[in-house]
Short mmCIF file of C-alpha atoms and ligand atoms in Angstrom, two decimals:
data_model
loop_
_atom_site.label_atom_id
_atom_site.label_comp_id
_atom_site.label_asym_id
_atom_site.label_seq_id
_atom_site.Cartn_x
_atom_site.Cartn_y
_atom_site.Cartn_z
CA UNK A 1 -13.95 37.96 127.43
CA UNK A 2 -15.23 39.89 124.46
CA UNK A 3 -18.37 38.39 122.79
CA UNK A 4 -17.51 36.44 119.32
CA UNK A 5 -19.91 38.72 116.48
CA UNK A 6 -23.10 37.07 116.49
CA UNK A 7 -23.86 35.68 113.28
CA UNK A 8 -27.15 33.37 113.73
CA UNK A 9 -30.19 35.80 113.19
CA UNK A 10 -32.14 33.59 111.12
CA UNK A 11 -32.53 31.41 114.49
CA UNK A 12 -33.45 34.07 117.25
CA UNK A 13 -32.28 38.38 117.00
CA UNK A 14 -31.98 40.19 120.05
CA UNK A 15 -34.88 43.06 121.39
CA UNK A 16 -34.24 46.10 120.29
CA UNK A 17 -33.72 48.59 122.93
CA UNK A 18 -36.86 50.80 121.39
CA UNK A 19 -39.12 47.81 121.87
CA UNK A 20 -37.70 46.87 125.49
CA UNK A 21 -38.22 50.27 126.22
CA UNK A 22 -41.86 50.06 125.28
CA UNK A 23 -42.41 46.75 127.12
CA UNK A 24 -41.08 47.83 130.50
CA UNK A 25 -44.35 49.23 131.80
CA UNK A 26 -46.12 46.40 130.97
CA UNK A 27 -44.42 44.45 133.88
CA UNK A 28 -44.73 46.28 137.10
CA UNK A 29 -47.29 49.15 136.07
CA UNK A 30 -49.55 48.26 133.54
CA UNK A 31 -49.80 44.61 135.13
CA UNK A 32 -53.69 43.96 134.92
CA UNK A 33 -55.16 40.70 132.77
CA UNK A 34 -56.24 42.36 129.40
CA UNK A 35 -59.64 39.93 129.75
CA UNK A 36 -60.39 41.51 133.43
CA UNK A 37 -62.66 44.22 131.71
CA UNK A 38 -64.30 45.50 134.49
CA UNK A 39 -61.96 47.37 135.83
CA UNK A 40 -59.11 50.00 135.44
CA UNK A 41 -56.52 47.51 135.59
CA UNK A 42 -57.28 45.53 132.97
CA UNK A 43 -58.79 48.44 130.47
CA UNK A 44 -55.42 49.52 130.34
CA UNK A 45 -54.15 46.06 129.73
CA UNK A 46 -56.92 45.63 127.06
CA UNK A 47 -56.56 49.00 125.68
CA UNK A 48 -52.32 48.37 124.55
CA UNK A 49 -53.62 44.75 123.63
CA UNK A 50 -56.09 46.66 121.02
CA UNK A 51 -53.87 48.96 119.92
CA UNK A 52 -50.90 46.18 119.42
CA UNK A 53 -53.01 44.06 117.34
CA UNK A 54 -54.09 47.38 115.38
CA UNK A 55 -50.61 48.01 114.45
CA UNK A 56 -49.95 44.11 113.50
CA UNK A 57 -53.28 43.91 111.67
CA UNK A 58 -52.25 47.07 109.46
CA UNK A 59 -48.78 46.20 109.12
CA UNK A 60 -49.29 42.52 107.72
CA UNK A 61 -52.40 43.85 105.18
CA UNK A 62 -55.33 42.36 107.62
CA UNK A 63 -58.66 43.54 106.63
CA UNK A 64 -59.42 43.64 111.15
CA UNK A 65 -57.37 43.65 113.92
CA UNK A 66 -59.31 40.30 114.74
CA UNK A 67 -57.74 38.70 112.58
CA UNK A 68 -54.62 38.22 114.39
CA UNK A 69 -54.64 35.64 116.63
CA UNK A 70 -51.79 35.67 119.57
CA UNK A 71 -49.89 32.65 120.62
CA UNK A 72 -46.38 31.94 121.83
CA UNK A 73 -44.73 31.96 118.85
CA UNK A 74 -44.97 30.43 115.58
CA UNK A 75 -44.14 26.38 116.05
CA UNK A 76 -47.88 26.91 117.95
CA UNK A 77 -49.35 29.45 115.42
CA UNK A 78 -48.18 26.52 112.98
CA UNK A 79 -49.72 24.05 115.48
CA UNK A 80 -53.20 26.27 115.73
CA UNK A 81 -53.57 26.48 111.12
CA UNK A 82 -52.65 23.20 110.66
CA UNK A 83 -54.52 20.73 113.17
CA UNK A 84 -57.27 23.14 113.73
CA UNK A 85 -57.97 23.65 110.04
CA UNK A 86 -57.83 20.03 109.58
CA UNK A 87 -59.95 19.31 112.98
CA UNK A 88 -63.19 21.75 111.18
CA UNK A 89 -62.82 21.03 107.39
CA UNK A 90 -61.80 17.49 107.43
CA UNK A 91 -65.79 16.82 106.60
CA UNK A 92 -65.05 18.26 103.45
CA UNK A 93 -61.42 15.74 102.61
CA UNK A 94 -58.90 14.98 104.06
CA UNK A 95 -55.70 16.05 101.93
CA UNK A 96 -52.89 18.42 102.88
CA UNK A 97 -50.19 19.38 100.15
CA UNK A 98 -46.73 20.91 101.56
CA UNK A 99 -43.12 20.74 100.59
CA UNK A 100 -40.44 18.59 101.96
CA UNK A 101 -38.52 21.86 103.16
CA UNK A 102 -40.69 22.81 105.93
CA UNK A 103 -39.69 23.41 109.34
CA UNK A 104 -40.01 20.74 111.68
CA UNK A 105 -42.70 23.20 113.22
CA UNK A 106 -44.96 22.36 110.08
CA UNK A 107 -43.42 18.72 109.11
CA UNK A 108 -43.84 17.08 112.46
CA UNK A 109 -47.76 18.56 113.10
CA UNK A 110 -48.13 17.52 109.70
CA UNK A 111 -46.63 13.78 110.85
CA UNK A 112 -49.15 13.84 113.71
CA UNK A 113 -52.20 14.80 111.30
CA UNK A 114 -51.68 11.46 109.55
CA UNK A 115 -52.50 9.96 112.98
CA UNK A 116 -55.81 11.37 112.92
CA UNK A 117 -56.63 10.39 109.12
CA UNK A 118 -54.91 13.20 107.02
CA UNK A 119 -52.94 12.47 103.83
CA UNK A 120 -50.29 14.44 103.35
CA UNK A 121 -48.73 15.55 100.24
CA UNK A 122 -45.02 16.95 100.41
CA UNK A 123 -43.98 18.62 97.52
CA UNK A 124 -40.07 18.40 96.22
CA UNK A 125 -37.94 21.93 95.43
CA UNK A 126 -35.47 22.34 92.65
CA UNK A 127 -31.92 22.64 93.28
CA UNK A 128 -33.02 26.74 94.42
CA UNK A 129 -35.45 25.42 97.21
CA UNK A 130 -38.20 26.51 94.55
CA UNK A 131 -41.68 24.95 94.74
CA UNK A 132 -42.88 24.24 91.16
CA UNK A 133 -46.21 25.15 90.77
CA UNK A 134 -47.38 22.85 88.19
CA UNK A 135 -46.17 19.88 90.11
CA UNK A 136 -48.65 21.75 92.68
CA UNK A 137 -51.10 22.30 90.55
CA UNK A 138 -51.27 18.58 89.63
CA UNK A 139 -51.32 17.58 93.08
CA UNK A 140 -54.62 18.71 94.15
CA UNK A 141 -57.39 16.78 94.25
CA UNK A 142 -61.34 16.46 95.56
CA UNK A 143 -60.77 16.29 98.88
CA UNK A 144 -57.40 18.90 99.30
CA UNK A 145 -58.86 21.14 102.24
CA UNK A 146 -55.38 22.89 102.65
CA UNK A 147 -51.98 24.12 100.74
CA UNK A 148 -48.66 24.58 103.65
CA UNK A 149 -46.16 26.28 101.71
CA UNK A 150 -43.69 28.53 103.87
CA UNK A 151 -42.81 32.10 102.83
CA UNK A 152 -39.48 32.02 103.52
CA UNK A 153 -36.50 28.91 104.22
CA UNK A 154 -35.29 29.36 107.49
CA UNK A 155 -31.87 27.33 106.30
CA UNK A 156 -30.84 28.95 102.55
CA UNK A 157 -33.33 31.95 102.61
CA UNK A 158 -35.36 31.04 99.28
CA UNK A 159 -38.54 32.90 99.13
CA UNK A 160 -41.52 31.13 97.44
CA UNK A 161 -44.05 32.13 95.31
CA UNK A 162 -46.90 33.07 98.03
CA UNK A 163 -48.83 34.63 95.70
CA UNK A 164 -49.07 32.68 93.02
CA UNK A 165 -49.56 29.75 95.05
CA UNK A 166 -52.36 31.61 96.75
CA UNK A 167 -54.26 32.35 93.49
CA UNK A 168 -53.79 28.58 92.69
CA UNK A 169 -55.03 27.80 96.49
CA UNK A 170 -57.90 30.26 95.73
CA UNK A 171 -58.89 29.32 92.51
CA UNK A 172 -59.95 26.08 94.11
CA UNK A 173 -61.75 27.30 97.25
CA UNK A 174 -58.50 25.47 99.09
CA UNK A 175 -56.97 27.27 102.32
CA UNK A 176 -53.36 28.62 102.07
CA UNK A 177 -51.06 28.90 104.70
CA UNK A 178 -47.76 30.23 105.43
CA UNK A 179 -45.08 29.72 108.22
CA UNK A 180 -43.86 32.89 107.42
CA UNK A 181 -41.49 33.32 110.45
CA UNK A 182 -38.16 33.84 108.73
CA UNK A 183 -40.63 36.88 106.24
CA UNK A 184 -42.25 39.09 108.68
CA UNK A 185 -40.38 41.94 109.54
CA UNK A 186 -37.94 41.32 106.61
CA UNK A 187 -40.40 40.93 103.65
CA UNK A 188 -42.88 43.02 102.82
CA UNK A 189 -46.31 41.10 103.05
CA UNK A 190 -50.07 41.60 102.76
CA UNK A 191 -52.03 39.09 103.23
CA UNK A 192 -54.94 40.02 101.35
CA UNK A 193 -53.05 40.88 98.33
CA UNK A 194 -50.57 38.04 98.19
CA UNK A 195 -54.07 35.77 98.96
CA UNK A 196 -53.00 34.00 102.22
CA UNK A 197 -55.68 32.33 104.39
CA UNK A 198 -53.96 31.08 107.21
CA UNK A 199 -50.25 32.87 108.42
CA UNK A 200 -47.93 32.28 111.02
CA UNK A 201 -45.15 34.64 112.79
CA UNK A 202 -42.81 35.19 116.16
CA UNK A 203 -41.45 38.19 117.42
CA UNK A 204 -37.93 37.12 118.31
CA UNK A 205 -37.64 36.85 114.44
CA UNK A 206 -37.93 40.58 114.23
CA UNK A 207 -36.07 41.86 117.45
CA UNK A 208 -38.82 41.53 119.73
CA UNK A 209 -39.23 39.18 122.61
CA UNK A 210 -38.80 35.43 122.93
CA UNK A 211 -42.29 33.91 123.53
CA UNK A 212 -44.64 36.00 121.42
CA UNK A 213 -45.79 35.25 118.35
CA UNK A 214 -49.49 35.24 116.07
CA UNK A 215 -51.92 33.33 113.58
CA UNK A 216 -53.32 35.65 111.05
CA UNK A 217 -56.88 34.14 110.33
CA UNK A 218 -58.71 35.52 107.56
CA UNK A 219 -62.15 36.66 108.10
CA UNK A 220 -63.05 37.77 104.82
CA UNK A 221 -63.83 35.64 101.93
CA UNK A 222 -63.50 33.38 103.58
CA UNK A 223 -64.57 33.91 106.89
CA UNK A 224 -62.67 31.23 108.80
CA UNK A 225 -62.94 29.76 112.28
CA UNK A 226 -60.63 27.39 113.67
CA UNK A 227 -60.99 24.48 115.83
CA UNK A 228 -59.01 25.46 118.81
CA UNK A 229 -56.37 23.16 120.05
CA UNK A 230 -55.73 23.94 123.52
CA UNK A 231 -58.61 24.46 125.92
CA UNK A 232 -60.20 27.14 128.77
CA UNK A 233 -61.31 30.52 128.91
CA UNK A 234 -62.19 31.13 125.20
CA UNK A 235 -59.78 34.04 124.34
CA UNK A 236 -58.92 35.15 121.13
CA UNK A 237 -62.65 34.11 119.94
CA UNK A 238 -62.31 30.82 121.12
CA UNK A 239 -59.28 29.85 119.02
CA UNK A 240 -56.26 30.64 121.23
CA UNK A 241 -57.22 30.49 125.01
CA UNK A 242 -54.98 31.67 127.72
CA UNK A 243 -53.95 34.59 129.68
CA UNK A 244 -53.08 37.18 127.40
CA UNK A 245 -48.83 38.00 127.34
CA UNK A 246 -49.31 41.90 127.17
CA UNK A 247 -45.62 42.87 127.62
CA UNK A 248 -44.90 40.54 124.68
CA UNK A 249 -47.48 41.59 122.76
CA UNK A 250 -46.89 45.27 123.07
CA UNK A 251 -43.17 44.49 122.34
CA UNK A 252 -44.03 42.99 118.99
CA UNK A 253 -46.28 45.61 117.66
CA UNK A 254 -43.22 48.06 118.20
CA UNK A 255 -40.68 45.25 116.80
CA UNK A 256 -42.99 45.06 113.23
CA UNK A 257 -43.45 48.65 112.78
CA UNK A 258 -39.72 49.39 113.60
CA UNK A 259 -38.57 46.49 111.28
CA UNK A 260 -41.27 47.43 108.54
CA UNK A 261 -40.05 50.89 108.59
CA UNK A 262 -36.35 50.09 108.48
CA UNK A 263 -36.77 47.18 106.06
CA UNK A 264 -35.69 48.80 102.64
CA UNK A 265 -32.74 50.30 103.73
CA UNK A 266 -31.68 47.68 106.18
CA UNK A 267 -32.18 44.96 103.74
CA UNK A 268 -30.07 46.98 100.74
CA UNK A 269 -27.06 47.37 103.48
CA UNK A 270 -27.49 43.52 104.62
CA UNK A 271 -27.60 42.37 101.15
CA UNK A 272 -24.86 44.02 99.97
CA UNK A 273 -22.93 43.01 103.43
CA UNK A 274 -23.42 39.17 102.63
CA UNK A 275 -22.77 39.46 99.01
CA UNK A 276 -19.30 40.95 99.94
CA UNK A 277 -18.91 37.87 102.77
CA UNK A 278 -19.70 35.67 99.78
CA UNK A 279 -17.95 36.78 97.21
CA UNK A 280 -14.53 37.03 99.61
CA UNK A 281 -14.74 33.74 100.24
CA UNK A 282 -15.38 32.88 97.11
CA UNK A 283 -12.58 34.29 95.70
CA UNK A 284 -10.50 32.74 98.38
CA UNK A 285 -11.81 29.27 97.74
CA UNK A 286 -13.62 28.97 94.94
CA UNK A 287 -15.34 26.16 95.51
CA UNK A 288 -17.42 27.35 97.93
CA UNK A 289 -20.94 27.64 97.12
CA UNK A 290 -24.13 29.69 97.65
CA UNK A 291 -27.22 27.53 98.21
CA UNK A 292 -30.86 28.90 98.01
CA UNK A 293 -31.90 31.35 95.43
CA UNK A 294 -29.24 33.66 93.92
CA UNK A 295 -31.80 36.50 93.58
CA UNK A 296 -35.19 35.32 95.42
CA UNK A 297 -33.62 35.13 99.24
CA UNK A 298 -33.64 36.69 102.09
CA UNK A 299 -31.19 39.51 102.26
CA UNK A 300 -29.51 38.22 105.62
CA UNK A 301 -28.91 34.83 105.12
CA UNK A 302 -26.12 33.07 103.38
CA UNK A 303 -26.28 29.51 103.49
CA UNK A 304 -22.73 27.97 102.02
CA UNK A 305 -20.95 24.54 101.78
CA UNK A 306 -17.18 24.41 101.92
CA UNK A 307 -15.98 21.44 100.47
CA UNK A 308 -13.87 19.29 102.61
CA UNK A 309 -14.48 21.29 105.68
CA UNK A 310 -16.92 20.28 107.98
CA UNK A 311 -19.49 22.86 109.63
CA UNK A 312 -18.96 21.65 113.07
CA UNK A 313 -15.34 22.02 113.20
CA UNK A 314 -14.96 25.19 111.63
CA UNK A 315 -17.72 26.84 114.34
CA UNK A 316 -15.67 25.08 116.59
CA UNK A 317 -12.18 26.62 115.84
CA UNK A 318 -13.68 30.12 115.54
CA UNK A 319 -15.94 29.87 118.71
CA UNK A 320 -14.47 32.87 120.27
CA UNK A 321 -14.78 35.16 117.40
CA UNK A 322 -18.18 34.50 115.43
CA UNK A 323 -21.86 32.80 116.22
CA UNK A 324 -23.02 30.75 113.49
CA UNK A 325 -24.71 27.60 113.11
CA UNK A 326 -24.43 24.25 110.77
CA UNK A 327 -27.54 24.30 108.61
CA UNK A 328 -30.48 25.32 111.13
CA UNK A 329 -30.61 26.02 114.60
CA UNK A 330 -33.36 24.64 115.40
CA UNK A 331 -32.60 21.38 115.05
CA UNK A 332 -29.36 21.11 116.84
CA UNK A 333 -30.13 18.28 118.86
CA UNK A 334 -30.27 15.92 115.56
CA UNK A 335 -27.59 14.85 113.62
CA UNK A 336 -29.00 13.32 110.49
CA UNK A 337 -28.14 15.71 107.92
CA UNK A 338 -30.66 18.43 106.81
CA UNK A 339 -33.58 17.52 105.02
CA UNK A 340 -33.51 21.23 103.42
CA UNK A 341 -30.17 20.65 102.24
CA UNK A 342 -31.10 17.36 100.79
CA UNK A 343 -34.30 18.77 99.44
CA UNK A 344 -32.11 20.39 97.13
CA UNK A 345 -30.16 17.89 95.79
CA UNK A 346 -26.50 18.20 98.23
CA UNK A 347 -25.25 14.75 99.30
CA UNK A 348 -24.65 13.83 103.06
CA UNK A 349 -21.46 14.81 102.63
CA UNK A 350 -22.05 17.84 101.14
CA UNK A 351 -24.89 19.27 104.17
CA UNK A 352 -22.48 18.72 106.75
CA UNK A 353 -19.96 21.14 105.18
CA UNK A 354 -22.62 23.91 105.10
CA UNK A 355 -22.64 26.93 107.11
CA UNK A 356 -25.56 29.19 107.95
CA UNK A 357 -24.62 32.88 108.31
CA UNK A 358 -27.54 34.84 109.90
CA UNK A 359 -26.24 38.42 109.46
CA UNK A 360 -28.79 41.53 111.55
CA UNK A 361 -29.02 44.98 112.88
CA UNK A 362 -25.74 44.74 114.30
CA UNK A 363 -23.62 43.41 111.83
CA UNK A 364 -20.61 45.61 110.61
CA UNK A 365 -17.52 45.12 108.48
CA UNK A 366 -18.26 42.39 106.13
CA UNK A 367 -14.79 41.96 105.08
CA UNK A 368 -13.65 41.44 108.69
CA UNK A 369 -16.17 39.15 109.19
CA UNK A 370 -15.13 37.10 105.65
CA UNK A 371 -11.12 37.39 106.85
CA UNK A 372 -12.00 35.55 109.91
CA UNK A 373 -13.56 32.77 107.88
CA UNK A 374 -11.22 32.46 105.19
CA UNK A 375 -8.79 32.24 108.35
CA UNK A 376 -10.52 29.42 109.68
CA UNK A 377 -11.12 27.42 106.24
CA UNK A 378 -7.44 27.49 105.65
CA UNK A 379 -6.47 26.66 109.31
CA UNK A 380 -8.60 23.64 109.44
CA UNK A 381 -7.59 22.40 105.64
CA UNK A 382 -3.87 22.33 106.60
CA UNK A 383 -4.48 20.00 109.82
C1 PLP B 401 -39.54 28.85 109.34
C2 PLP B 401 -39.75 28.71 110.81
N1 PLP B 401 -40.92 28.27 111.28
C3 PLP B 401 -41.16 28.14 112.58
C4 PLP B 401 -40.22 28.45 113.53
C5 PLP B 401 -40.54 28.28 114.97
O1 PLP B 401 -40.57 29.50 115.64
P1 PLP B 401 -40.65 29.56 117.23
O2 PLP B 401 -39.52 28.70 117.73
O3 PLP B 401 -40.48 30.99 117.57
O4 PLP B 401 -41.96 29.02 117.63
C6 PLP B 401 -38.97 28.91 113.10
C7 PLP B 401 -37.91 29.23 114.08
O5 PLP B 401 -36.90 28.65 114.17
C8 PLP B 401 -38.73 29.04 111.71
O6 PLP B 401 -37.55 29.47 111.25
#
């Protein structure tokens, strides 16, 4: 059976071929721990650790290549900037402000924080999935030790003001973080200039490997140290320990400089791609509409509720011809409707009749791609 087009990038890509290519060694050849120093085995480990983090560092603004930290992914990088920013300022107060359109990755650590004595400010969105920054502004008090705000919305695509909310985070000697999964590799970021503390990525977001990820940790004004949240042999200066995942590592440094490099022109051609999806549909059913920003979104996602047709049913009935999800991926196994979605203002109803189209790389003929929905819509609204 032929593959249905794959239409769910904003929950996993595939690896490129160029970056798979670049990992293979790192399996069977170069196979030595990249913390065994003291011998040839593991320089050579260490030595396409070094130069991975190099590329990551300079591609994401860092001031050093020690300021990425590696983990699995970014639900732990998340993990790692929120408790373990918490865990070492928490002398200092014991407030966290972040918005109610997280991902669980960020909402549920948060959750866990209150267990421990945080309190925990979550910020609404307007009907774009915008955070307002003077409803931020006003929400910071004495003892704020940290602003969450993510970069990107993994379910409509809105982009927030980083930097602004940075120079706010700033002006008040306050940390800033960013889950900025669904941004790296898509958006162009620099940490330094958009005034990010604290940010969080994963590789398979980008078209490298599952399992990979990183914490960028600033060093410079300020210099910041973590308290670590898992326990042993003290790598990644005592923040992150564990062996070292070279072959992911060295896949992800190729991933980011591919998708950096490709970025303007890829985005133009996705954009213009889902604007065509949209506007087909639209025209068949105009009803339909586009949640998230109009202009402030990520070029590959459409996010889009069908009145009267519910999301399930209609990935259902075209199973064998496209991938997409209802709302996000990542939380499949629930069934209470999306708190994104809600966030900005759709009824029950209303987020179980939205789609999530997660065009990529591989995604050609638009208008095909729209036929086979409007196809769909109509077949399931004359049952
Ligand atoms: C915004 C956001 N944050 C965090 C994550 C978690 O990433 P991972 O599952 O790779 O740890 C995801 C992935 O679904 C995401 O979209």
């Amino acid at each position: 059976m032929e593959m249905p087009i794959y239409l769910d990038h904003n929950a996993t890509t595939p690896v490129d071929g160029r970056v798979l290519e670049k990992m293979l060694p790192y399996f069977c050849e170069v196979y030595g721990n990249a913390s065994s120093i003291d011998h040839l085995h593991g320089n050579k480990a260490k030595q396409a650790v070094d130069a991975a983090r190099q590329t990551i560092a300079k591609a994401l603004g860092c001031r050093k290549e020690s300021e990425i930290v590696f983990t699995s992914g970014a639900t732990e990088a998340n993990n790692l900037a929120l408790i373990g920013a918490f865990r070492k300022f928490r002398d200092k107060g014991n407030h966290i402000i972040s918005t109610a359109i997280e991902h669980p990755a960020v909402l549920d650590t948060l959750a866990y924080l209150r267990g421990e004595g945080a309190e925990i400010t979550l910020l609404p969105v307007d009907s774009f999935g915008v955070v307002d920054l003077e409803e931020l502004e006003k929400a910071i008090k004495k003892e704020t030790i940290l602003i969450s705000v993510m970069f990107a919305n993994n379910e409509i695509g809105t982009i927030q003001p980083i930097k602004e909310i940075g120079r706010i985070a700033k002006a008040k000697g306050i940390l800033f973080h960013t889950d900025a999964a669904q941004a790296v590799g898509h958006e162009k970021i620099n940490v330094y200039e958009m005034n990010i503390d604290l940010l969080s990525f994963s590789a398979h977001k980008f078209y490298g490997p599952k399992g990979i990820g990183g914490l960028f940790v600033r060093s410079y004004a300020p210099l910041i140290k973590l308290a670590p949240i898992s326990f042993g042999g003290g790598h990644e200066k005592g923040m992150r320990s564990g062996t070292l995942n070279v072959p992911g590592i060295v896949g992800m440094a190729e991933a980011l400089s591919l998708a950096n490099k490709e970025m303007t022109t890829e985005n133009k051609r996705l954009k213009e791609a889902a604007e065509l999806i949209c506007k087909r549909l639209q025209q068949a059913f105009p009803e339909i509409k586009l949640n998230g920003h109009p202009q402030l979104r990520l070029a590959h996602n459409l996010s889009l509720t069908i009145p009267g047709v519910e999301a399930k049913a209609l990935i259902h009935k075209l199973k064998n011809k496209l991938s997409f999800s209802a709302g996000s991926a990542c939380s499949t196994v629930k069934v209470e409707p999306s708190h994104v979605l809600k966030a900005i203002g759709l009824s029950d109803d209303e987020t179980f009749q939205t789609i999530r189209l997660g065009l990529g790389r591989a995604t050609q003929h638009p208008e095909r791609i729209a036929d086979v929905l409007i196809e769909g819509i109509k077949q399931l609204r004359s049952n």
